[in-house]
Amino acid sequence: MIALACDHGGFELMLEIKAHLDAEGFEYMDFGTLSTESCDYPDYAVRAARAVARRECDRGILVCGTGVGMSIAANKVPGIRAALCADCFTAEMTRRHNDANILALGGRVIGSGLALKIVDVFLSTGFEAGSRHSRRVGMLSELDETRD
Ligand code: RB5
């Protein structure tokens, strides 16, 4: 189950992502927004991110104009490791090394062809568990416990 959220800047790309996920047979929960009307990206990012953090969803995909606002907002939710990706290599490595559980994309930055390839790589690549990367991801989890 994939949590989806976008703002008005990511709405058009999110339509393409949803069509792609439908064609690939993925299930998703859509946390909005549902139009190109201007809205505030933190509202939508946090709804999807909390669904991932609560394990109601396995992964998340967030889209805003740049992907930056969505990724910043999502990373404020404990348990979330959101990665802003604009290339397939980063998408692969953030799964293998960071166990990223949310992909952020910039709808005004990359075209839909590349974006859908990035989505495919992100959803099909596993984490290299039991390695030095597990220790480092554990350190990230410890940072969730601190507020200073
Ligand atoms: C909206 O204009 C834009 O600021 C938003 O989509 C996103 O790019 C923020 O990071």
PDB file of C-alpha atoms and ligand atoms in Angstrom:
ATOM      1  CA  MET A   1       0.000   0.000   0.000  1.00  0.00           C
ATOM      2  CA  ILE A   2       1.412   3.347  -1.068  1.00  0.00           C
ATOM      3  CA  ALA A   3       0.532   6.713   0.483  1.00  0.00           C
ATOM      4  CA  LEU A   4       0.209   9.492  -2.082  1.00  0.00           C
ATOM      5  CA  ALA A   5       0.046  13.232  -1.540  1.00  0.00           C
ATOM      6  CA  CYS A   6       0.680  16.335  -3.599  1.00  0.00           C
ATOM      7  CA  ASP A   7      -0.007  20.034  -3.634  1.00  0.00           C
ATOM      8  CA  HIS A   8      -1.173  22.108  -6.599  1.00  0.00           C
ATOM      9  CA  GLY A   9       2.405  22.200  -7.949  1.00  0.00           C
ATOM     10  CA  GLY A  10       2.518  18.418  -8.062  1.00  0.00           C
ATOM     11  CA  PHE A  11      -1.062  17.713  -9.039  1.00  0.00           C
ATOM     12  CA  GLU A  12      -0.503  17.107 -12.759  1.00  0.00           C
ATOM     13  CA  LEU A  13       2.407  14.734 -12.207  1.00  0.00           C
ATOM     14  CA  MET A  14       0.487  12.924  -9.477  1.00  0.00           C
ATOM     15  CA  LEU A  15      -2.307  12.188 -11.985  1.00  0.00           C
ATOM     16  CA  GLU A  16       0.272  10.437 -14.143  1.00  0.00           C
ATOM     17  CA  ILE A  17       1.731   8.581 -11.172  1.00  0.00           C
ATOM     18  CA  LYS A  18      -1.713   7.317 -10.154  1.00  0.00           C
ATOM     19  CA  ALA A  19      -2.428   6.119 -13.712  1.00  0.00           C
ATOM     20  CA  HIS A  20       0.951   4.367 -13.735  1.00  0.00           C
ATOM     21  CA  LEU A  21       0.356   2.695 -10.368  1.00  0.00           C
ATOM     22  CA  ASP A  22      -3.099   1.597 -11.553  1.00  0.00           C
ATOM     23  CA  ALA A  23      -1.563   0.043 -14.660  1.00  0.00           C
ATOM     24  CA  GLU A  24       1.092  -1.709 -12.564  1.00  0.00           C
ATOM     25  CA  GLY A  25      -1.477  -3.044 -10.096  1.00  0.00           C
ATOM     26  CA  PHE A  26      -0.292  -1.137  -7.033  1.00  0.00           C
ATOM     27  CA  GLU A  27      -2.741  -0.159  -4.322  1.00  0.00           C
ATOM     28  CA  TYR A  28      -2.580   3.329  -2.887  1.00  0.00           C
ATOM     29  CA  MET A  29      -4.253   5.704  -0.474  1.00  0.00           C
ATOM     30  CA  ASP A  30      -4.660   9.207  -1.898  1.00  0.00           C
ATOM     31  CA  PHE A  31      -4.302  11.971   0.685  1.00  0.00           C
ATOM     32  CA  GLY A  32      -4.890  14.782  -1.838  1.00  0.00           C
ATOM     33  CA  THR A  33      -4.821  17.480  -2.949  1.00  0.00           C
ATOM     34  CA  LEU A  34      -7.414  16.813  -5.638  1.00  0.00           C
ATOM     35  CA  SER A  35      -7.138  19.900  -7.852  1.00  0.00           C
ATOM     36  CA  THR A  36      -4.761  22.594  -9.070  1.00  0.00           C
ATOM     37  CA  GLU A  37      -6.223  25.095  -6.592  1.00  0.00           C
ATOM     38  CA  SER A  38      -3.491  26.592  -4.438  1.00  0.00           C
ATOM     39  CA  CYS A  39      -2.998  24.780  -1.137  1.00  0.00           C
ATOM     40  CA  ASP A  40      -0.410  24.322   1.627  1.00  0.00           C
ATOM     41  CA  TYR A  41       1.918  21.367   1.040  1.00  0.00           C
ATOM     42  CA  PRO A  42       2.639  20.607   4.747  1.00  0.00           C
ATOM     43  CA  ASP A  43      -1.020  19.685   5.304  1.00  0.00           C
ATOM     44  CA  TYR A  44      -0.843  16.982   2.647  1.00  0.00           C
ATOM     45  CA  ALA A  45       2.695  15.785   3.271  1.00  0.00           C
ATOM     46  CA  VAL A  46       2.037  15.094   6.936  1.00  0.00           C
ATOM     47  CA  ARG A  47      -1.119  13.061   6.287  1.00  0.00           C
ATOM     48  CA  ALA A  48       0.695  10.705   3.948  1.00  0.00           C
ATOM     49  CA  ALA A  49       3.842  10.622   6.093  1.00  0.00           C
ATOM     50  CA  ARG A  50       1.876   9.680   9.220  1.00  0.00           C
ATOM     51  CA  ALA A  51       0.211   6.834   7.327  1.00  0.00           C
ATOM     52  CA  VAL A  52       3.668   5.501   6.477  1.00  0.00           C
ATOM     53  CA  ALA A  53       5.014   6.066   9.997  1.00  0.00           C
ATOM     54  CA  ARG A  54       2.016   4.161  11.451  1.00  0.00           C
ATOM     55  CA  ARG A  55       2.681   1.329   8.957  1.00  0.00           C
ATOM     56  CA  GLU A  56      -0.754   1.796   7.419  1.00  0.00           C
ATOM     57  CA  CYS A  57       1.179   2.245   4.187  1.00  0.00           C
ATOM     58  CA  ASP A  58       4.466   0.614   3.156  1.00  0.00           C
ATOM     59  CA  ARG A  59       5.869   3.541   1.195  1.00  0.00           C
ATOM     60  CA  GLY A  60       4.887   7.059   0.234  1.00  0.00           C
ATOM     61  CA  ILE A  61       5.187   9.231  -2.848  1.00  0.00           C
ATOM     62  CA  LEU A  62       4.890  12.994  -2.441  1.00  0.00           C
ATOM     63  CA  VAL A  63       4.914  15.605  -5.188  1.00  0.00           C
ATOM     64  CA  CYS A  64       5.034  19.387  -5.003  1.00  0.00           C
ATOM     65  CA  GLY A  65       6.548  21.950  -7.355  1.00  0.00           C
ATOM     66  CA  THR A  66      10.153  21.210  -6.413  1.00  0.00           C
ATOM     67  CA  GLY A  67       9.692  18.256  -4.066  1.00  0.00           C
ATOM     68  CA  VAL A  68      11.599  20.221  -1.443  1.00  0.00           C
ATOM     69  CA  GLY A  69       8.687  21.392   0.693  1.00  0.00           C
ATOM     70  CA  MET A  70       7.116  17.958   0.708  1.00  0.00           C
ATOM     71  CA  SER A  71      10.382  16.269   1.693  1.00  0.00           C
ATOM     72  CA  ILE A  72      11.095  18.750   4.485  1.00  0.00           C
ATOM     73  CA  ALA A  73       7.593  18.341   5.911  1.00  0.00           C
ATOM     74  CA  ALA A  74       7.646  14.537   5.691  1.00  0.00           C
ATOM     75  CA  ASN A  75      11.040  14.298   7.375  1.00  0.00           C
ATOM     76  CA  LYS A  76       9.622  16.033  10.456  1.00  0.00           C
ATOM     77  CA  VAL A  77       7.447  12.992  11.125  1.00  0.00           C
ATOM     78  CA  PRO A  78       9.303  10.455  13.330  1.00  0.00           C
ATOM     79  CA  GLY A  79      10.079   7.276  11.428  1.00  0.00           C
ATOM     80  CA  ILE A  80      10.093   8.942   8.052  1.00  0.00           C
ATOM     81  CA  ARG A  81      13.081   8.908   5.736  1.00  0.00           C
ATOM     82  CA  ALA A  82      11.966  10.950   2.759  1.00  0.00           C
ATOM     83  CA  ALA A  83      14.283  11.315  -0.227  1.00  0.00           C
ATOM     84  CA  LEU A  84      13.934  13.943  -2.910  1.00  0.00           C
ATOM     85  CA  CYS A  85      15.016  12.319  -6.166  1.00  0.00           C
ATOM     86  CA  ALA A  86      15.487  13.692  -9.658  1.00  0.00           C
ATOM     87  CA  ASP A  87      17.385  10.702 -11.076  1.00  0.00           C
ATOM     88  CA  CYS A  88      17.171   6.909 -11.011  1.00  0.00           C
ATOM     89  CA  PHE A  89      20.577   6.387  -9.382  1.00  0.00           C
ATOM     90  CA  THR A  90      19.600   8.407  -6.323  1.00  0.00           C
ATOM     91  CA  ALA A  91      16.283   6.565  -6.113  1.00  0.00           C
ATOM     92  CA  GLU A  92      18.077   3.213  -6.179  1.00  0.00           C
ATOM     93  CA  MET A  93      20.729   4.180  -3.657  1.00  0.00           C
ATOM     94  CA  THR A  94      18.350   5.797  -1.206  1.00  0.00           C
ATOM     95  CA  ARG A  95      16.435   2.532  -1.070  1.00  0.00           C
ATOM     96  CA  ARG A  96      19.557   0.363  -0.801  1.00  0.00           C
ATOM     97  CA  HIS A  97      21.445   2.527   1.680  1.00  0.00           C
ATOM     98  CA  ASN A  98      18.940   4.780   3.495  1.00  0.00           C
ATOM     99  CA  ASP A  99      15.861   2.528   3.452  1.00  0.00           C
ATOM    100  CA  ALA A 100      13.969   5.630   2.362  1.00  0.00           C
ATOM    101  CA  ASN A 101      10.268   5.077   2.914  1.00  0.00           C
ATOM    102  CA  ILE A 102       9.044   8.153   1.081  1.00  0.00           C
ATOM    103  CA  LEU A 103       9.943   9.393  -2.384  1.00  0.00           C
ATOM    104  CA  ALA A 104       9.555  13.120  -3.048  1.00  0.00           C
ATOM    105  CA  LEU A 105       9.407  14.443  -6.603  1.00  0.00           C
ATOM    106  CA  GLY A 106       9.331  17.907  -8.130  1.00  0.00           C
ATOM    107  CA  GLY A 107       6.463  18.176 -10.561  1.00  0.00           C
ATOM    108  CA  ARG A 108       7.920  21.395 -11.996  1.00  0.00           C
ATOM    109  CA  VAL A 109      11.451  19.981 -12.170  1.00  0.00           C
ATOM    110  CA  ILE A 110      11.339  16.675 -14.015  1.00  0.00           C
ATOM    111  CA  GLY A 111       9.200  15.296 -16.807  1.00  0.00           C
ATOM    112  CA  SER A 112       6.713  12.521 -16.277  1.00  0.00           C
ATOM    113  CA  GLY A 113       8.762   9.962 -18.220  1.00  0.00           C
ATOM    114  CA  LEU A 114      11.703  10.269 -15.855  1.00  0.00           C
ATOM    115  CA  ALA A 115       9.440  10.589 -12.818  1.00  0.00           C
ATOM    116  CA  LEU A 116       7.712   7.286 -13.566  1.00  0.00           C
ATOM    117  CA  LYS A 117      11.071   5.526 -14.013  1.00  0.00           C
ATOM    118  CA  ILE A 118      12.156   6.913 -10.642  1.00  0.00           C
ATOM    119  CA  VAL A 119       8.917   5.634  -9.095  1.00  0.00           C
ATOM    120  CA  ASP A 120       9.561   2.175 -10.561  1.00  0.00           C
ATOM    121  CA  VAL A 121      13.112   2.055  -9.221  1.00  0.00           C
ATOM    122  CA  PHE A 122      12.032   3.313  -5.807  1.00  0.00           C
ATOM    123  CA  LEU A 123       9.269   0.727  -5.487  1.00  0.00           C
ATOM    124  CA  SER A 124      11.283  -2.222  -6.785  1.00  0.00           C
ATOM    125  CA  THR A 125      14.565  -1.744  -4.902  1.00  0.00           C
ATOM    126  CA  GLY A 126      15.184  -3.322  -1.514  1.00  0.00           C
ATOM    127  CA  PHE A 127      17.189  -2.150   1.479  1.00  0.00           C
ATOM    128  CA  GLU A 128      20.597  -3.749   2.103  1.00  0.00           C
ATOM    129  CA  ALA A 129      19.595  -4.932   5.564  1.00  0.00           C
ATOM    130  CA  GLY A 130      22.114  -6.457   7.942  1.00  0.00           C
ATOM    131  CA  SER A 131      24.920  -4.277   6.659  1.00  0.00           C
ATOM    132  CA  ARG A 132      26.632  -1.079   7.784  1.00  0.00           C
ATOM    133  CA  HIS A 133      23.599   0.647   6.342  1.00  0.00           C
ATOM    134  CA  SER A 134      21.365  -0.913   9.009  1.00  0.00           C
ATOM    135  CA  ARG A 135      23.571   0.671  11.689  1.00  0.00           C
ATOM    136  CA  ARG A 136      23.342   4.057  10.019  1.00  0.00           C
ATOM    137  CA  VAL A 137      19.591   3.871   9.543  1.00  0.00           C
ATOM    138  CA  GLY A 138      19.390   2.917  13.221  1.00  0.00           C
ATOM    139  CA  MET A 139      21.282   6.094  14.016  1.00  0.00           C
ATOM    140  CA  LEU A 140      18.694   8.039  12.031  1.00  0.00           C
ATOM    141  CA  SER A 141      15.956   6.434  14.121  1.00  0.00           C
ATOM    142  CA  GLU A 142      17.761   7.516  17.287  1.00  0.00           C
ATOM    143  CA  LEU A 143      17.693  11.080  16.010  1.00  0.00           C
ATOM    144  CA  ASP A 144      13.900  10.824  15.971  1.00  0.00           C
ATOM    145  CA  GLU A 145      14.077  10.537  19.761  1.00  0.00           C
ATOM    146  CA  THR A 146      15.978  13.794  20.256  1.00  0.00           C
ATOM    147  CA  ARG A 147      14.547  17.253  19.896  1.00  0.00           C
ATOM    148  CA  ASP A 148      17.668  19.402  20.368  1.00  0.00           C
TER     149      ASP A 148
HETATM  150  C1  RB5 B   1       3.989  26.014  -4.567  1.00  0.00           C
HETATM  151  O1  RB5 B   1       4.019  27.189  -5.307  1.00  0.00           O
HETATM  152  C2  RB5 B   1       5.407  25.533  -4.301  1.00  0.00           C
HETATM  153  O2  RB5 B   1       6.038  26.389  -3.418  1.00  0.00           O
HETATM  154  C3  RB5 B   1       5.388  24.114  -3.765  1.00  0.00           C
HETATM  155  O3  RB5 B   1       4.762  23.284  -4.686  1.00  0.00           O
HETATM  156  C4  RB5 B   1       6.731  23.476  -3.491  1.00  0.00           C
HETATM  157  O4  RB5 B   1       7.580  23.622  -4.592  1.00  0.00           O
HETATM  158  C5  RB5 B   1       7.379  23.849  -2.236  1.00  0.00           C
HETATM  159  O5  RB5 B   1       8.459  23.358  -1.877  1.00  0.00           O
END
